[in-house]
CSV table of C-alpha atoms (C1' of nucleotides) in Angstrom, one decimal:
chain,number,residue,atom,x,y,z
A,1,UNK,CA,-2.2,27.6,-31.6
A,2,UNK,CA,-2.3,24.2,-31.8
A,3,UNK,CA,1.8,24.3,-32.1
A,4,UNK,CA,1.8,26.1,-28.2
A,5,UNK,CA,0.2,22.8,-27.1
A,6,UNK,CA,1.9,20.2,-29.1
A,7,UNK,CA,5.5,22.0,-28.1
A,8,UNK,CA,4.9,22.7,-24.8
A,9,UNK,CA,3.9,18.8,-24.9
A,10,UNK,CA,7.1,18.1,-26.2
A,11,UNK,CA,9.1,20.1,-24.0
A,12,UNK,CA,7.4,19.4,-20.3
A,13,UNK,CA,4.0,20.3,-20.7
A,14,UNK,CA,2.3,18.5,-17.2
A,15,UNK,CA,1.1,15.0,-18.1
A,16,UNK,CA,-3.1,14.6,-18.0
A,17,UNK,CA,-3.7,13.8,-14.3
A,18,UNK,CA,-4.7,9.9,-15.2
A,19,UNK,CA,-0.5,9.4,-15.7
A,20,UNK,CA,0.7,11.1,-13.4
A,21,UNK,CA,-1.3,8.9,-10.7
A,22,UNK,CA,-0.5,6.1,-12.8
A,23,UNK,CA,3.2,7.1,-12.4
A,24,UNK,CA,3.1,8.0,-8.8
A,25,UNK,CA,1.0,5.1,-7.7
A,26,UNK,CA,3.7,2.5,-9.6
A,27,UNK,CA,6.5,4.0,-7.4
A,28,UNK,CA,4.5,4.2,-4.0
A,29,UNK,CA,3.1,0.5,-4.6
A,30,UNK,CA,6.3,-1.1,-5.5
A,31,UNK,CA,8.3,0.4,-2.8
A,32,UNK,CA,6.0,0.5,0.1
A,33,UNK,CA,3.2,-2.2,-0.7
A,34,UNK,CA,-0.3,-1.9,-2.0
A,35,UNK,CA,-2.2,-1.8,1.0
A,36,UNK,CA,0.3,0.1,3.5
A,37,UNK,CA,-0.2,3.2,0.8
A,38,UNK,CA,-3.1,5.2,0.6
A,39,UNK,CA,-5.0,7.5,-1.7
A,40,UNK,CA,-3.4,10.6,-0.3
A,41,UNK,CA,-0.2,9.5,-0.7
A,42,UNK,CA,-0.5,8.6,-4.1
A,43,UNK,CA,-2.4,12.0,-4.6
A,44,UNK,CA,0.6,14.3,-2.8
A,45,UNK,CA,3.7,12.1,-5.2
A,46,UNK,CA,1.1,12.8,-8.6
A,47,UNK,CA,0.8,16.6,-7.1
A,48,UNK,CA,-3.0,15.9,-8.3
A,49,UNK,CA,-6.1,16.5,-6.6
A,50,UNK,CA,-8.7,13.4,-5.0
A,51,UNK,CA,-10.7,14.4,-7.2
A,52,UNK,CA,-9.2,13.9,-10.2
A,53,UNK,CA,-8.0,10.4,-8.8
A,54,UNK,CA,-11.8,9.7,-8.6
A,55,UNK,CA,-12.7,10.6,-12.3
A,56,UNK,CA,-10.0,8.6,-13.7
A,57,UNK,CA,-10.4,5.7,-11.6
A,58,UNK,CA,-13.6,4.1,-9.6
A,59,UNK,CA,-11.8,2.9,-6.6
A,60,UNK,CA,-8.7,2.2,-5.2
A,61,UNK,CA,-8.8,-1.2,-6.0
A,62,UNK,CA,-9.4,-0.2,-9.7
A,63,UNK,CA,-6.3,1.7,-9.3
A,64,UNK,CA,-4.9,-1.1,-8.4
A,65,UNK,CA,-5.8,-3.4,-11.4
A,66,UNK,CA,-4.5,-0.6,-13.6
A,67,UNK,CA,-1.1,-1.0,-12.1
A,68,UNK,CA,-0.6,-4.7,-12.4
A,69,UNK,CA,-2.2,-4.3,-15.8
A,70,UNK,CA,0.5,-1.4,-17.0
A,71,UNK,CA,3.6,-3.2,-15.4
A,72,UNK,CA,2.4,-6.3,-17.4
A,73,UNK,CA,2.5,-3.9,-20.4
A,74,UNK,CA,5.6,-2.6,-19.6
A,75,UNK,CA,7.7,-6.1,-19.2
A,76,UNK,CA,5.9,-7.0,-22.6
A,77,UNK,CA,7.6,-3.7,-23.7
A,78,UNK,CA,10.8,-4.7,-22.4
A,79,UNK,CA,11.0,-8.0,-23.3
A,80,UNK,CA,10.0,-7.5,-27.2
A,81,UNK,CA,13.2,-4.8,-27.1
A,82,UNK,CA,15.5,-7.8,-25.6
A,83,UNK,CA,14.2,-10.1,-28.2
A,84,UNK,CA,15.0,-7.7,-31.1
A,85,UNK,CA,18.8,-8.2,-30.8
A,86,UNK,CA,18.3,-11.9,-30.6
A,87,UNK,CA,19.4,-14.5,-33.1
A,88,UNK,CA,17.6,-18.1,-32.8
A,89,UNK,CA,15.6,-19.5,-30.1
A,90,UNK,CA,18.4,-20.2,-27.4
A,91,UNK,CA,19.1,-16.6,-27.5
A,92,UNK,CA,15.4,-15.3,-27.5
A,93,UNK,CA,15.4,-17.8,-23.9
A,94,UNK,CA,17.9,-16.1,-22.6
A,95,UNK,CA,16.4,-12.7,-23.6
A,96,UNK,CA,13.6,-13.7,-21.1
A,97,UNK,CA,15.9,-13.6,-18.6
A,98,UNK,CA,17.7,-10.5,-19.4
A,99,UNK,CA,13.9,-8.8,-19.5
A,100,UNK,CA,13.9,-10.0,-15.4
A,101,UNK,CA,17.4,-8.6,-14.7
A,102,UNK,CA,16.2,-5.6,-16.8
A,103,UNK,CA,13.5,-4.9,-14.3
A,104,UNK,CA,15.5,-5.6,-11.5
A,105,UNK,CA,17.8,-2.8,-12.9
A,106,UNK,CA,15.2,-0.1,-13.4
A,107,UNK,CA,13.8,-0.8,-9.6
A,108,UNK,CA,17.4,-0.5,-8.4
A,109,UNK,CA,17.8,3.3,-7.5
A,110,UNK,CA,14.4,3.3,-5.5
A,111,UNK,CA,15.2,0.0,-3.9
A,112,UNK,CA,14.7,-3.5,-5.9
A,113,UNK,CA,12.4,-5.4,-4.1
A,114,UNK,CA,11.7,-8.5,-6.3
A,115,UNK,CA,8.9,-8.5,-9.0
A,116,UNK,CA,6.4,-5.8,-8.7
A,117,UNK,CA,2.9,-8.0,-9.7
A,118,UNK,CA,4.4,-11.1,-7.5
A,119,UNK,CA,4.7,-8.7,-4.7
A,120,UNK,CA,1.3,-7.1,-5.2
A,121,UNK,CA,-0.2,-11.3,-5.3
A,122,UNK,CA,1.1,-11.3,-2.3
A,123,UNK,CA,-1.0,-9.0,-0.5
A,124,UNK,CA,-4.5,-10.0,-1.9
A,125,UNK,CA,-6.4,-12.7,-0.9
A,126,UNK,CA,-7.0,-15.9,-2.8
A,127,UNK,CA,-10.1,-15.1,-5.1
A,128,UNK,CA,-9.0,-11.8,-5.9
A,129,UNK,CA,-9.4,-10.8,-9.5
A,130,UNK,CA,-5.3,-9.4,-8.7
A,131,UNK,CA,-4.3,-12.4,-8.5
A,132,UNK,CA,-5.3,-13.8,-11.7
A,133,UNK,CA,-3.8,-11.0,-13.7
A,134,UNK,CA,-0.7,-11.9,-11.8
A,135,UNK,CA,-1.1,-15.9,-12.6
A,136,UNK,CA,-1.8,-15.0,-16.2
A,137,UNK,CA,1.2,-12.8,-16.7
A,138,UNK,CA,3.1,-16.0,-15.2
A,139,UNK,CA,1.8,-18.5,-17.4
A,140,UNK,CA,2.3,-15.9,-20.6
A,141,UNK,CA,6.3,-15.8,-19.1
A,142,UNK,CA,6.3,-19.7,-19.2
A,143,UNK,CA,4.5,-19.6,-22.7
A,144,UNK,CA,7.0,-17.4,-24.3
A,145,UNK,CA,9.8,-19.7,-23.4
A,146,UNK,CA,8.0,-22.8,-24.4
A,147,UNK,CA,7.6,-21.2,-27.7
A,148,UNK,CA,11.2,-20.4,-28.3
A,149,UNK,CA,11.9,-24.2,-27.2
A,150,UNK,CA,10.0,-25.1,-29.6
A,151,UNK,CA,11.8,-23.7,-32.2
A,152,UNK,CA,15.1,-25.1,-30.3
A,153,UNK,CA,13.8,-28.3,-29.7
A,154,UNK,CA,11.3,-29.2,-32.8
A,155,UNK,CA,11.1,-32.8,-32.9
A,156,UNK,CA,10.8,-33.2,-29.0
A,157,UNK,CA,7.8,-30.9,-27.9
A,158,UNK,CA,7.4,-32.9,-24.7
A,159,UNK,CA,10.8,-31.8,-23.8
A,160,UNK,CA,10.1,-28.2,-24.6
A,161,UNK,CA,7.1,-27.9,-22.5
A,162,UNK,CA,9.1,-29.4,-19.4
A,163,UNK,CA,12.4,-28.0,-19.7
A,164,UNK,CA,10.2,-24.6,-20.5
A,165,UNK,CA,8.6,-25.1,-17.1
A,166,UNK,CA,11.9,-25.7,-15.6
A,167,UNK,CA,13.3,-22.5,-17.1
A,168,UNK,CA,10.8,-20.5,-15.5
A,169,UNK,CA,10.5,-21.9,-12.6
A,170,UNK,CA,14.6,-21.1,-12.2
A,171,UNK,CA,13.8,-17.5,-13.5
A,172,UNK,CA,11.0,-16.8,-10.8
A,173,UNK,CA,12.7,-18.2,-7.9
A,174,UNK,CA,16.0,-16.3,-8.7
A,175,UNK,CA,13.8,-13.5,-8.9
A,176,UNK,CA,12.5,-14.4,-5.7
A,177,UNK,CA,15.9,-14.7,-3.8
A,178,UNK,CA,17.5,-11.5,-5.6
A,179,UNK,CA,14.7,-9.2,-4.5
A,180,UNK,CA,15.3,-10.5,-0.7
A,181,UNK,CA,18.9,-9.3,-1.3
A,182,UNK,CA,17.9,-6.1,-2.8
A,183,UNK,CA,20.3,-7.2,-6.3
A,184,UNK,CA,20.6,-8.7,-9.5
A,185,UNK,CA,23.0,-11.1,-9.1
A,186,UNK,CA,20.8,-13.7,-8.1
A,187,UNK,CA,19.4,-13.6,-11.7
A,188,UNK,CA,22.7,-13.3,-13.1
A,189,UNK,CA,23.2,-16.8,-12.1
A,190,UNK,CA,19.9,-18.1,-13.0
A,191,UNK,CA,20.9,-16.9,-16.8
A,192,UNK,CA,24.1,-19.0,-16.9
A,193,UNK,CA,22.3,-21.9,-15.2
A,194,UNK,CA,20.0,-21.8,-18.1
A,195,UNK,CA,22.2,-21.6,-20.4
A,196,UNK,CA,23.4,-24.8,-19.6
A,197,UNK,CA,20.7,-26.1,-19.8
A,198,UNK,CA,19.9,-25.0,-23.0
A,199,UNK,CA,23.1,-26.6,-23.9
A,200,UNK,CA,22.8,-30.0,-22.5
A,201,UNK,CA,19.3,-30.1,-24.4
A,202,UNK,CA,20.6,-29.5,-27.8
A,203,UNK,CA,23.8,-31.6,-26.9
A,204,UNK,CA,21.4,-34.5,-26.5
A,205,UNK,CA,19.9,-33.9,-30.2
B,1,UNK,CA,-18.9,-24.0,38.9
B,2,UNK,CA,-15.5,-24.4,38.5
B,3,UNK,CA,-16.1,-28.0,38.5
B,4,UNK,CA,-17.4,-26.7,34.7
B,5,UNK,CA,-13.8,-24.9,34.4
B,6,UNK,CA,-12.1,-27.7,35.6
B,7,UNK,CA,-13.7,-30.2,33.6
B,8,UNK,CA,-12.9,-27.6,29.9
B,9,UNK,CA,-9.5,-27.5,31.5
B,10,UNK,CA,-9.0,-30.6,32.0
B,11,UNK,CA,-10.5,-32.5,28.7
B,12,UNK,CA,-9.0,-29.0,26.3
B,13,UNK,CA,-7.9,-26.1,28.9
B,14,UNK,CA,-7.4,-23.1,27.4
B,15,UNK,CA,-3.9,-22.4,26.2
B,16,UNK,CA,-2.1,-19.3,27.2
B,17,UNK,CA,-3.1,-16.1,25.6
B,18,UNK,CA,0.6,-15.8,23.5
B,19,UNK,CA,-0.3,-19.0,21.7
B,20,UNK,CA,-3.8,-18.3,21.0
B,21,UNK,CA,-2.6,-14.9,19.6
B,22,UNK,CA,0.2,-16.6,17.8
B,23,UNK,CA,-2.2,-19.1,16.2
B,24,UNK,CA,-5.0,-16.7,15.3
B,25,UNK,CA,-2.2,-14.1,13.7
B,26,UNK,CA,-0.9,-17.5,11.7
B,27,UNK,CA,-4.4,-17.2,9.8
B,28,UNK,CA,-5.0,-13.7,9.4
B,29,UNK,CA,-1.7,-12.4,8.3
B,30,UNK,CA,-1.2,-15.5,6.0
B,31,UNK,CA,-4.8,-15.4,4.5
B,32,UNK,CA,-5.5,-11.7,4.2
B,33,UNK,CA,-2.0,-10.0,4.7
B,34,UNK,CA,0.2,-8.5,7.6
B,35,UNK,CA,-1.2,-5.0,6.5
B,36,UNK,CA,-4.5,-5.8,5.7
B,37,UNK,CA,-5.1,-7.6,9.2
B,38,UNK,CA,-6.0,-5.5,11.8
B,39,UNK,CA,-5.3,-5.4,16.1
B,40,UNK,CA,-9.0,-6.0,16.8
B,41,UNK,CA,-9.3,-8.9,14.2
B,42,UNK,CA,-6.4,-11.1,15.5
B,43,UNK,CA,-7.6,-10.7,18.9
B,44,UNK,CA,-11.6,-11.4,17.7
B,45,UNK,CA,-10.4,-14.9,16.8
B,46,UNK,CA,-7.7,-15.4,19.4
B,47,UNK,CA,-10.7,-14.4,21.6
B,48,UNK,CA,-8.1,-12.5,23.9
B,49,UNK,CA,-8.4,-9.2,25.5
B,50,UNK,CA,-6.7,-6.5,23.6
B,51,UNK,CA,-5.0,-5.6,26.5
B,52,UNK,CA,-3.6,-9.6,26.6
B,53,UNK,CA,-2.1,-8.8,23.3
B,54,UNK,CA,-0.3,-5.8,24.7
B,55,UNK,CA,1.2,-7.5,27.6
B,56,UNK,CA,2.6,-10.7,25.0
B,57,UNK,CA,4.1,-8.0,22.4
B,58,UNK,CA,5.3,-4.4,22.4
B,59,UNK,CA,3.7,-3.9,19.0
B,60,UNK,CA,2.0,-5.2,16.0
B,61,UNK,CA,4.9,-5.1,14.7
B,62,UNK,CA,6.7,-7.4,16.9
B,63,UNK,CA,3.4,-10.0,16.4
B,64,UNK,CA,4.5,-9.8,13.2
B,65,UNK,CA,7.8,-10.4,14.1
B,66,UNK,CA,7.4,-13.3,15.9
B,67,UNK,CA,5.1,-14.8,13.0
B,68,UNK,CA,7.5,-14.9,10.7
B,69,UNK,CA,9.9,-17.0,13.5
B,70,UNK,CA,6.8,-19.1,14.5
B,71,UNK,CA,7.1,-19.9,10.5
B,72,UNK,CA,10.7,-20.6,10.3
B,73,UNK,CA,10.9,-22.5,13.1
B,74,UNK,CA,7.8,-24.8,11.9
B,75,UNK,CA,9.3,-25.3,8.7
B,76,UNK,CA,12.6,-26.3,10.3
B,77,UNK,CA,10.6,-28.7,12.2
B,78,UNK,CA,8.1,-30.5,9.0
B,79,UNK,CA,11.9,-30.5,7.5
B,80,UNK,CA,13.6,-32.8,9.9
B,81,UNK,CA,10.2,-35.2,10.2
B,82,UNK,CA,10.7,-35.7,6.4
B,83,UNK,CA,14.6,-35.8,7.2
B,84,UNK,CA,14.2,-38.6,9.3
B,85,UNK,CA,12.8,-41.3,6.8
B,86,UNK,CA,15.2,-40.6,4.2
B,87,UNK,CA,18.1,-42.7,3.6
B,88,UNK,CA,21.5,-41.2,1.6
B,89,UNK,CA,21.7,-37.3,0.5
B,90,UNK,CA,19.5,-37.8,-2.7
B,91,UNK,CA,16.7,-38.3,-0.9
B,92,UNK,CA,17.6,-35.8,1.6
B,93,UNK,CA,17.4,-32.9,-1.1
B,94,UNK,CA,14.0,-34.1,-2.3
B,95,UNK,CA,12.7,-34.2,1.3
B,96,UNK,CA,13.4,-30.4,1.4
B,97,UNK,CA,10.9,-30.4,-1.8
B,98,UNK,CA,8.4,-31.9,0.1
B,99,UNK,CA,8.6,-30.0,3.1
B,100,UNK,CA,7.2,-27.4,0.6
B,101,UNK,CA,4.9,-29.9,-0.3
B,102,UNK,CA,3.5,-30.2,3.2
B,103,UNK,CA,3.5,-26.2,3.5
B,104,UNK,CA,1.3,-26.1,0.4
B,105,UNK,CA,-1.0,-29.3,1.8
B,106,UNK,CA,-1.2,-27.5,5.4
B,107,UNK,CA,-2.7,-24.2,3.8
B,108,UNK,CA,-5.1,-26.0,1.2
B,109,UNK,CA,-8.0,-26.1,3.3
B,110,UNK,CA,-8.0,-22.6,4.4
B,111,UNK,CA,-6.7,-21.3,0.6
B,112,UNK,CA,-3.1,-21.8,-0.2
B,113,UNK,CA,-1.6,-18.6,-1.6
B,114,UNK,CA,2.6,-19.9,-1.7
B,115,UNK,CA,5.2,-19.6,1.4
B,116,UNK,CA,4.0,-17.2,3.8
B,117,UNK,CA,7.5,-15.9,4.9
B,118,UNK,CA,7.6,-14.5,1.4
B,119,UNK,CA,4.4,-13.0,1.0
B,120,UNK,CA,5.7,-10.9,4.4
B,121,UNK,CA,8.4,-9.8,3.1
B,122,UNK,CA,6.7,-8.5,-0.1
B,123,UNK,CA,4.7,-6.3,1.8
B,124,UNK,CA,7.1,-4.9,3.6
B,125,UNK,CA,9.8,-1.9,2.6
B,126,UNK,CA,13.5,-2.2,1.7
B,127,UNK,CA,15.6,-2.2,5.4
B,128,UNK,CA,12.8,-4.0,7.4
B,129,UNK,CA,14.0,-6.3,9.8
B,130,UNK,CA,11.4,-8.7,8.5
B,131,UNK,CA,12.8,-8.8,5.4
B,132,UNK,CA,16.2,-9.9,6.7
B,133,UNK,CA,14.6,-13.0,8.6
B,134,UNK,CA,12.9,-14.1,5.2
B,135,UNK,CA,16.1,-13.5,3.3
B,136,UNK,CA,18.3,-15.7,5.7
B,137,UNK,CA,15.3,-18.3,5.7
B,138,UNK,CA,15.7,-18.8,2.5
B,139,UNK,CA,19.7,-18.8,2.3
B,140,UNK,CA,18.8,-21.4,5.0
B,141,UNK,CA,17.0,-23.9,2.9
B,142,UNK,CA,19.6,-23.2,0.1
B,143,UNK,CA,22.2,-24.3,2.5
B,144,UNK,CA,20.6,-27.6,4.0
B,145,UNK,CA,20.2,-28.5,0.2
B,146,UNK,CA,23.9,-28.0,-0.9
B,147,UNK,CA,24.9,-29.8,2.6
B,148,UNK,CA,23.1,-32.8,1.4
B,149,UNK,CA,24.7,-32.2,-1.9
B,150,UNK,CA,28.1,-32.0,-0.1
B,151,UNK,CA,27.8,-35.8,1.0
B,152,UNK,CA,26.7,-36.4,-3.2
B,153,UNK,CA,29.0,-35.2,-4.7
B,154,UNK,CA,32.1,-35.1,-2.2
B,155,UNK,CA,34.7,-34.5,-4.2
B,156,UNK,CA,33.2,-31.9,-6.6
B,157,UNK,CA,32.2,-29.1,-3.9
B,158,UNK,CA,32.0,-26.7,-6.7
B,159,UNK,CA,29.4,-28.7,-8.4
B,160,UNK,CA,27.2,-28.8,-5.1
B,161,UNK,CA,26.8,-25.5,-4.4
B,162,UNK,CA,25.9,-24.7,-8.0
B,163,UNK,CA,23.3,-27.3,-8.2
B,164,UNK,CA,22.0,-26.1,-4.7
B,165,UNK,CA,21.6,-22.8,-6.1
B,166,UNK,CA,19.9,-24.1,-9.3
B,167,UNK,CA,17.5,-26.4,-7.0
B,168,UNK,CA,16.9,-23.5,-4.5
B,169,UNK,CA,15.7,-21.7,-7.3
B,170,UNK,CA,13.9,-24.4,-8.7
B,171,UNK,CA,11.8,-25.1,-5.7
B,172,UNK,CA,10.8,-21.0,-4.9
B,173,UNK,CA,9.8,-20.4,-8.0
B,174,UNK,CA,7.8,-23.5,-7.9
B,175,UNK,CA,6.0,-22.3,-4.5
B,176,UNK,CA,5.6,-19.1,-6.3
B,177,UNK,CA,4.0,-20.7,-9.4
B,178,UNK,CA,2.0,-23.0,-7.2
B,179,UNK,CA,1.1,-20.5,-4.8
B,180,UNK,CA,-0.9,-17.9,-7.5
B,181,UNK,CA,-2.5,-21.1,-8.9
B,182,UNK,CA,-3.7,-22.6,-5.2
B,183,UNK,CA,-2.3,-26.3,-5.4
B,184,UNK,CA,0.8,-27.8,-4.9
B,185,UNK,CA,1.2,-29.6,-8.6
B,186,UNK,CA,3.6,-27.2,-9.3
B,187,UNK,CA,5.7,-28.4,-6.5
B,188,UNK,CA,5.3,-32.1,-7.5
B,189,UNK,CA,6.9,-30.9,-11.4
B,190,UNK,CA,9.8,-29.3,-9.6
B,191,UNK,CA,10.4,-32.5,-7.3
B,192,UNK,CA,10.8,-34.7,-10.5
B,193,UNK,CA,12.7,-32.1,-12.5
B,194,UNK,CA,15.8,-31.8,-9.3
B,195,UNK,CA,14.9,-36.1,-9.3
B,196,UNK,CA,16.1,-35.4,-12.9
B,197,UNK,CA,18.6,-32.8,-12.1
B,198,UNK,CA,20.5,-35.5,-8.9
B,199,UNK,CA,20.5,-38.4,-11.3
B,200,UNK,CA,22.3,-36.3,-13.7
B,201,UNK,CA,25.4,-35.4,-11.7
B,202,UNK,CA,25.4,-38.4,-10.1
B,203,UNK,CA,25.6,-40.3,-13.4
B,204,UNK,CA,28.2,-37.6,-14.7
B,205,UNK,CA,30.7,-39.1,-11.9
C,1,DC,C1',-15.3,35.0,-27.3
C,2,DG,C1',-17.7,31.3,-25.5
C,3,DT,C1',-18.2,26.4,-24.7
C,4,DT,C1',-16.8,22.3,-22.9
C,5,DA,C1',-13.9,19.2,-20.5
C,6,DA,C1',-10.4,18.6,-17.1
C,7,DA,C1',-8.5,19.7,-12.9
C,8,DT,C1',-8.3,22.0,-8.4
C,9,DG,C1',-8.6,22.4,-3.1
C,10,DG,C1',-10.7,21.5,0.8
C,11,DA,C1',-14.2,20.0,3.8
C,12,DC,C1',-16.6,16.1,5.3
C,13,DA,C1',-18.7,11.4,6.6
C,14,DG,C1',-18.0,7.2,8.5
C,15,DA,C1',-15.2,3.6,9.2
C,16,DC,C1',-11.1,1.5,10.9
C,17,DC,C1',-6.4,1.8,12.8
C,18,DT,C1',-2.8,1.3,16.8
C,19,DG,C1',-2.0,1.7,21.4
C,20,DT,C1',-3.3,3.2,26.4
C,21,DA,C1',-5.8,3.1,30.6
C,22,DC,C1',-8.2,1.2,34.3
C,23,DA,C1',-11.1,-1.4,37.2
C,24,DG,C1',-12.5,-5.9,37.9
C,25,DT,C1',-12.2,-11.1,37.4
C,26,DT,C1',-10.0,-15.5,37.0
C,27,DT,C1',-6.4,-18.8,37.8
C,28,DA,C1',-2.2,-21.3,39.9
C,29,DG,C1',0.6,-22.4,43.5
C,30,DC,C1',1.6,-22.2,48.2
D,1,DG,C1',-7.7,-19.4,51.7
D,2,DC,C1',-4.2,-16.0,50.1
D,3,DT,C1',-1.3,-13.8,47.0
D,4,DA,C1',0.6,-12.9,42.6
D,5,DA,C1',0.2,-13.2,37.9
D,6,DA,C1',-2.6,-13.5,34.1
D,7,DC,C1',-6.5,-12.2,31.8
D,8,DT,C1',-11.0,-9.6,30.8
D,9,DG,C1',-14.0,-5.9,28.9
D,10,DT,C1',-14.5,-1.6,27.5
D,11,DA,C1',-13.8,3.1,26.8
D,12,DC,C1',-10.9,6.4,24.7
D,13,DA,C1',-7.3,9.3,22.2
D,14,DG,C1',-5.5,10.6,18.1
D,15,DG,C1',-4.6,9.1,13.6
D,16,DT,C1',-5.5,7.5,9.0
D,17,DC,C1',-8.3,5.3,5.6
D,18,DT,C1',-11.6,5.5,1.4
D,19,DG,C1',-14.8,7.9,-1.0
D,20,DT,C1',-18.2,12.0,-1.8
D,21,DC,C1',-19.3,16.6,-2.6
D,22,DC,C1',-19.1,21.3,-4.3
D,23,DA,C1',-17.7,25.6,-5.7
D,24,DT,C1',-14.0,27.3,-8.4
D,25,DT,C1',-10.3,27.7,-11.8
D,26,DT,C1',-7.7,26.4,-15.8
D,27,DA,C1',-7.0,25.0,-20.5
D,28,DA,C1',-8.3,23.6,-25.4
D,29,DC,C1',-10.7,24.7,-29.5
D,30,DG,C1',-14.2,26.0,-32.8
DNA sequence: CGTTAAATGGACAGACCTGTACAGTTTAGC
DNA sequence: GCTAAACTGTACAGGTCTGTCCATTTAACG
């Protein structure tokens, strides 16, 4: 009978209980905020019982961590899909910025709001392991870049590190500015700023 | 004993309850979060009667309110100090990069966690008024740096407001970036990188 | 069928939340 | 000194918060 189970898990067999609150929890924290949600909130939009909140997580705050962790996963997810239609480094950049208007697209029928882990930083206060997770997933944004400058730029690493700094600082404060606005267009503009930029750097060579 | 009064008043009399509560909010809601912060715990360290907070404002939420003016209006006012000892539009952009600068230095002791008008507005939902202040903050400081950039570049307007965008975005992501790392050396990269950026369309003319 | 793991629903404790009420005290200006 | 305005301290109402507990039901699988 194994076949009952793996087609009804096919067709729209409920999801184990630790999903659906994972699924539930990423809409009610990026739309209304970490701490302005509670448990039975979460609970009602997972249809899923405290308890089973409490055997698949610790605490709330755990619940928490599990969140930034998956949407960390997820733009990793996203971005690797962007950079398989690239060719060379300038357009593997630019794929970095596609991956940010990418999430700003999927937020955009429950209300865009900027980027999910910056917004949950935000709300914790300095020391909290949050906001590390957050800073991490930063740096690994800038890193990504770098490398693909790298490859642009081979003979000038100095230059790749800076104008890779540059780039993401661009990205995250377009980011910034198009989630106060509740659109992408914001980051539309970041992308053809960078673009020339990457231009004027390989004009130099 | 009122010579005892007197004597506090006159040497550091206590200021009006509105301010203390104003002051007190400043470094709850930007340490630990609009949400996270409490009634009782602003008025603990305004050391004000509760029912002093309810005479001053309707709500928490119009403390809040008038947090995120207190905010805007001190940044306007760091701003024009640095305005003052600039000489010629160049310098008047890069003053608006260290206004930021100052923001960050002002919040070191007490744990700087980036610009708190943002983190406000990340905590709260799509269609909050407090959202639109932040937004038209920011479109404020976008449009002091493309005034400046006006008087640069006078006969490319096109040109300014581009860059102004670019170095808008430059400088939040910046704060961002600095913010989740708790110094301001992010901000001193992005003042040399829009250095960069002003000597290159200046030399371009 | 029987075992085991997962999930349920609801009650509960104890804390904290916002906002109100009220009676009394302090302060400033005339 | 008197009056009006500002402020105090505290108690309270009515909610909501996180987290625990427990008795029960459902589902998977040998």
């Amino acid at each position: 009978m194994s076949e009952i189970k793996t087609g009804a898990a096919a067709v729209g067999r409920r999801r184990p209980a630790r999903e659906r609150l994972l699924v539930a929890a990423a809409r009610r924290f990026y739309a209304d905020g970490v701490t302005a949600t509670g448990i039975d909130t979460v609970i009602a939009e997972a249809d899923v019982a405290k308890t089973s909140l409490y055997n698949n997580f610790s605490s709330k705050a755990e619940l928490v961590r599990a969140y930034l962790d998956t949407r960390h996963e997820e733009w990793l997810a996203t971005y690797r899909t962007r950079l398989e239609g690239t060719a060379g480094p300038r357009e593997a950049v630019l794929a970095v910025f596609d991956t940010y208007a990418d999430c700003a697209e999927a937020a955009r029928e429950t209300g865009f709001r900027g980027c999910g882990l910056l917004n949950v930083a935000a709300e914790l206060p300095v020391g909290d392991a949050g906001r590390d997770v957050v800073r991490r997933h930063k740096e690994t944004v800038e890193e990504l870049i770098v490398g693909h400058l790298g490859q642009l730029l081979p003979e000038r690493p100095g230059e790749a590190s800076a104008l890779g700094e540059h780039l993401s600082f661009l990205l995250e404060g377009a980011m910034a500015r198009a989630g106060l606005e509740g659109d992408g267009s914001r980051l539309a503009h970041a992308r053809t700023l960078a673009a020339a930029l990457l231009d004027g750097a390989t004009d130099k060579s």
